[in-house]
Coordinates of C-alpha atoms in Angstrom, one line a residue:
X24 CA 23.4 171.0 134.1
X25 CA 24.4 169.7 130.2
X26 CA 21.7 166.8 128.8
X27 CA 23.7 164.9 126.6
X28 CA 21.9 162.1 123.9
X29 CA 24.2 159.5 122.2
X30 CA 24.2 157.1 119.5
X31 CA 26.7 153.9 119.8
X32 CA 27.4 152.1 116.6
X33 CA 28.9 148.8 117.0
X34 CA 27.8 144.7 116.7
X35 CA 28.1 143.9 120.7
X36 CA 25.2 142.2 122.0
X37 CA 25.9 143.5 125.7
X38 CA 26.8 147.1 125.4
X39 CA 24.4 150.0 125.6
X40 CA 23.0 151.9 122.2
X41 CA 22.4 154.5 122.9
X42 CA 23.0 157.0 126.7
X43 CA 22.1 159.1 128.9
X44 CA 23.7 161.4 131.1
X45 CA 22.8 164.0 132.9
X46 CA 25.5 165.8 133.5
X47 CA 27.4 168.9 135.0
X48 CA 29.4 171.7 134.2
X49 CA 32.5 170.5 134.5
X50 CA 31.0 167.4 132.6
X51 CA 31.0 165.0 134.9
X52 CA 27.4 162.4 135.5
X53 CA 25.5 162.7 138.2
X54 CA 22.4 160.4 136.3
X55 CA 22.8 158.2 133.2
X56 CA 21.1 155.6 132.1
X57 CA 21.8 152.9 129.3
X58 CA 19.5 151.5 126.9
X59 CA 21.2 147.9 125.2
X60 CA 19.8 146.4 121.5
X61 CA 16.3 144.9 123.6
X62 CA 15.6 147.2 125.3
X63 CA 17.0 146.5 128.5
X64 CA 17.5 150.2 130.3
X65 CA 20.1 150.5 132.9
X66 CA 20.8 153.9 134.7
X67 CA 23.0 154.5 137.6
X68 CA 22.7 157.9 139.7
X69 CA 22.8 159.8 143.5
X70 CA 23.0 156.8 145.6
X71 CA 21.5 154.1 143.6
X72 CA 22.1 152.4 140.3
X73 CA 20.8 149.1 138.4
X74 CA 21.6 147.2 135.5
X75 CA 25.2 147.6 135.5
X76 CA 25.2 151.1 135.1
X77 CA 27.7 153.2 136.3
X78 CA 28.4 157.2 136.1
X79 CA 32.0 158.1 134.6
X80 CA 34.9 158.0 136.9
X81 CA 35.9 161.6 134.3
X82 CA 34.2 163.9 132.9
X83 CA 32.8 163.4 129.2
X84 CA 34.5 165.2 127.1
X85 CA 33.1 167.8 124.5
X86 CA 30.7 167.1 122.1
X87 CA 33.1 167.8 119.3
X88 CA 35.5 165.4 120.4
X89 CA 32.5 162.8 120.7
X90 CA 31.2 163.8 117.6
X91 CA 34.6 163.8 116.2
X92 CA 34.8 159.5 116.8
X93 CA 32.5 157.7 114.2
X94 CA 31.5 155.6 116.4
X95 CA 28.8 157.5 118.0
X96 CA 26.2 160.1 117.4
X97 CA 26.3 163.3 120.4
X98 CA 23.4 165.0 120.3
X99 CA 22.0 167.5 123.0
X100 CA 18.5 167.3 124.6
X101 CA 15.9 169.3 126.6
X102 CA 16.5 168.3 130.6
X103 CA 12.5 167.5 129.4
X104 CA 14.0 163.9 127.7
X105 CA 16.2 164.1 129.5
X106 CA 14.2 162.9 133.1
X107 CA 11.5 161.5 130.5
X108 CA 14.3 158.5 130.1
X109 CA 15.2 158.3 133.4
X110 CA 11.4 158.2 134.9
X111 CA 11.1 155.6 132.2
X112 CA 14.3 153.5 133.3
X113 CA 13.7 154.1 137.3
X114 CA 10.3 153.5 137.0

């Protein structure tokens, strides 16, 4: 699995500013957490979702492609860091 944290720089009040994704080898999202400017969290995973969050309908682009867009700041994170955010969002 690959664990990715992406900071999304924008001014939309109804869109998340942090995206955490657990990706399989083909870069499909398995679990995802979205954090909004207000602190609200949404999540999606196998058989469950909350807060309007859904898993992607196609594989995520490569790290380099995401990093090439000035609106996004991707970072590879550990499973432990992802699991901590997931537990907070789903708890």
